[in-house]
PDB file of C-alpha atoms in Angstrom:
ATOM      1  CA  GLY Q 128      -6.564   0.531  -3.830  1.00 39.00           C
ATOM      2  CA  VAL Q 129      -5.416  -2.674  -5.472  1.00 38.00           C
ATOM      3  CA  THR Q 130      -4.645  -1.105  -8.869  1.00 42.00           C
ATOM      4  CA  VAL Q 131      -1.861   0.977  -7.308  1.00 44.00           C
ATOM      5  CA  ALA Q 132       0.024  -2.279  -6.934  1.00 45.00           C
ATOM      6  CA  GLY Q 133      -0.076  -2.733 -10.733  1.00 58.00           C
ATOM      7  CA  PHE Q 134       3.546  -1.663 -11.282  1.00 70.00           C
ATOM      8  CA  TYR Q 135       5.606  -4.261 -13.066  1.00 76.00           C
ATOM      9  CA  THR Q 136       9.061  -3.018 -12.084  1.00 83.00           C
ATOM     10  CA  TRP Q 137      10.645  -1.396  -9.037  1.00 84.00           C
ATOM     11  CA  THR Q 138      11.807   1.411 -11.318  1.00 87.00           C
ATOM     12  CA  ALA Q 139       8.247   2.264 -12.343  1.00 84.00           C
ATOM     13  CA  PHE Q 140       7.168   2.144  -8.694  1.00 84.00           C
ATOM     14  CA  SER Q 141      10.081   4.375  -7.708  1.00 85.00           C
ATOM     15  CA  VAL Q 142       9.277   6.884 -10.457  1.00 85.00           C
ATOM     16  CA  TRP Q 143       5.638   7.032  -9.306  1.00 82.00           C
ATOM     17  CA  LEU Q 144       6.800   7.762  -5.775  1.00 85.00           C
ATOM     18  CA  ASP Q 145       8.921  10.695  -6.968  1.00 85.00           C
ATOM     19  CA  ILE Q 146       6.309  12.304  -9.215  1.00 83.00           C
ATOM     20  CA  LYS Q 147       4.756  15.385  -7.637  1.00 83.00           C
ATOM     21  CA  ASP Q 148       1.160  15.603  -8.756  1.00 77.00           C
ATOM     22  CA  ALA Q 149      -2.156  16.940  -7.564  1.00 75.00           C
ATOM     23  CA  THR Q 150      -3.926  13.581  -7.616  1.00 74.00           C
ATOM     24  CA  THR Q 151      -1.935  11.624  -5.029  1.00 79.00           C
ATOM     25  CA  THR Q 152      -0.474  13.120  -1.880  1.00 84.00           C
ATOM     26  CA  ARG Q 153       3.057  12.384  -0.814  1.00 85.00           C
ATOM     27  CA  TYR Q 154       1.737  10.861   2.428  1.00 85.00           C
ATOM     28  CA  LEU Q 155      -0.381   8.307   0.555  1.00 88.00           C
ATOM     29  CA  LYS Q 156       2.510   7.407  -1.730  1.00 89.00           C
ATOM     30  CA  ARG Q 157       4.747   6.783   1.275  1.00 90.00           C
ATOM     31  CA  LEU Q 158       2.040   4.737   2.966  1.00 91.00           C
ATOM     32  CA  VAL Q 159       1.609   2.628  -0.190  1.00 90.00           C
ATOM     33  CA  ALA Q 160       5.359   2.115  -0.453  1.00 92.00           C
ATOM     34  CA  LEU Q 161       5.671   1.029   3.193  1.00 93.00           C
ATOM     35  CA  ALA Q 162       2.685  -1.306   2.933  1.00 93.00           C
ATOM     36  CA  THR Q 163       3.982  -2.855  -0.303  1.00 91.00           C
ATOM     37  CA  ILE Q 164       7.434  -3.493   1.093  1.00 92.00           C
ATOM     38  CA  TYR Q 165       5.964  -4.910   4.306  1.00 93.00           C
ATOM     39  CA  CYS Q 166       3.621  -7.284   2.445  1.00 92.00           C
ATOM     40  CA  ILE Q 167       6.374  -8.494   0.141  1.00 92.00           C
ATOM     41  CA  TRP Q 168       8.768  -9.036   3.055  1.00 94.00           C
ATOM     42  CA  PHE Q 169       6.085 -10.851   5.065  1.00 94.00           C
ATOM     43  CA  GLU Q 170       5.293 -13.111   2.102  1.00 94.00           C
ATOM     44  CA  ARG Q 171       8.991 -13.822   1.584  1.00 95.00           C
ATOM     45  CA  ASN Q 172       9.387 -14.884   5.189  1.00 96.00           C
ATOM     46  CA  LYS Q 173       6.341 -17.166   5.070  1.00 95.00           C
ATOM     47  CA  ARG Q 174       7.699 -18.863   1.958  1.00 94.00           C
ATOM     48  CA  LEU Q 175      11.206 -19.236   3.367  1.00 95.00           C
ATOM     49  CA  HIS Q 176      10.434 -20.257   6.913  1.00 96.00           C
ATOM     50  CA  ASP Q 177       6.999 -21.912   6.743  1.00 95.00           C
ATOM     51  CA  ASN Q 178       6.862 -23.170   3.157  1.00 94.00           C
ATOM     52  CA  ILE Q 179       3.528 -21.371   2.706  1.00 94.00           C
ATOM     53  CA  SER Q 180       2.789 -19.166  -0.273  1.00 93.00           C
ATOM     54  CA  THR Q 181      -0.150 -16.868  -0.711  1.00 93.00           C
ATOM     55  CA  SER Q 182      -1.896 -16.066  -3.960  1.00 93.00           C
ATOM     56  CA  PRO Q 183      -1.219 -12.654  -5.480  1.00 89.00           C
ATOM     57  CA  ARG Q 184      -4.914 -11.787  -5.171  1.00 91.00           C
ATOM     58  CA  THR Q 185      -4.809 -12.451  -1.424  1.00 93.00           C
ATOM     59  CA  ILE Q 186      -1.614 -10.427  -1.042  1.00 91.00           C
ATOM     60  CA  PHE Q 187      -3.250  -7.466  -2.827  1.00 89.00           C
ATOM     61  CA  LYS Q 188      -6.282  -7.755  -0.538  1.00 92.00           C
ATOM     62  CA  GLN Q 189      -3.963  -7.752   2.495  1.00 93.00           C
ATOM     63  CA  LEU Q 190      -2.149  -4.731   1.107  1.00 92.00           C
ATOM     64  CA  ASP Q 191      -5.436  -2.871   0.601  1.00 92.00           C
ATOM     65  CA  ARG Q 192      -6.620  -3.758   4.140  1.00 94.00           C
ATOM     66  CA  PHE Q 193      -3.288  -2.652   5.612  1.00 93.00           C
ATOM     67  CA  ILE Q 194      -3.540   0.758   3.904  1.00 92.00           C
ATOM     68  CA  ARG Q 195      -7.200   1.261   4.848  1.00 91.00           C
ATOM     69  CA  ASP Q 196      -6.474   0.349   8.470  1.00 91.00           C
ATOM     70  CA  ALA Q 197      -3.516   2.747   8.585  1.00 90.00           C
ATOM     71  CA  ILE Q 198      -5.692   5.587   7.267  1.00 89.00           C
ATOM     72  CA  LEU Q 199      -8.560   4.793   9.669  1.00 86.00           C
ATOM     73  CA  SER Q 200      -6.226   4.663  12.645  1.00 87.00           C
ATOM     74  CA  LYS Q 201      -5.392   8.366  12.418  1.00 80.00           C
ATOM     75  CA  ARG Q 202      -6.604  10.301  15.440  1.00 69.00           C
ATOM     76  CA  ASN Q 203      -7.780  13.346  13.536  1.00 73.00           C
ATOM     77  CA  ARG Q 204      -9.991  11.597  10.991  1.00 67.00           C
ATOM     78  CA  ARG Q 205     -11.328  14.788   9.441  1.00 68.00           C
ATOM     79  CA  GLN Q 206      -7.831  15.674   8.291  1.00 65.00           C
ATOM     80  CA  TYR Q 207      -7.323  12.230   6.830  1.00 73.00           C
ATOM     81  CA  GLY Q 208     -10.873  11.815   5.435  1.00 70.00           C
ATOM     82  CA  THR Q 209      -9.717  12.993   2.039  1.00 81.00           C
ATOM     83  CA  LEU Q 210      -6.859  10.496   2.260  1.00 84.00           C
ATOM     84  CA  MET Q 211      -9.328   7.605   2.326  1.00 84.00           C
ATOM     85  CA  GLN Q 212     -11.189   9.114  -0.653  1.00 83.00           C
ATOM     86  CA  GLU Q 213      -7.898   9.389  -2.455  1.00 84.00           C
ATOM     87  CA  TRP Q 214      -7.086   5.737  -1.785  1.00 86.00           C
ATOM     88  CA  LEU Q 215     -10.577   4.526  -2.760  1.00 84.00           C
ATOM     89  CA  ARG Q 216     -10.238   6.348  -6.073  1.00 81.00           C
ATOM     90  CA  TYR Q 217      -7.703   3.687  -7.082  1.00 71.00           C
ATOM     91  CA  ASP Q 218     -10.211   0.828  -6.730  1.00 62.00           C
TER      92      ASP Q 218
END
């Protein structure tokens, strides 16, 4: 999942979110966007308020864990089983 976070600009990330393709569902793209924004915001707050910064590698691991946990938390896991496969494909 970590390679999804390999965009170097917000524009490239935004374009990826808008592309309709058969390889990545819209749901997964939205989940990745939400998780990315959350992780960046959380890191920003830690740096501002606590003077603590986290390495990019650790942030990407947290992002991956956040997305995996969100997928696993779905009640109907059969429906979302392919979603986890889709996410793991990006490893």
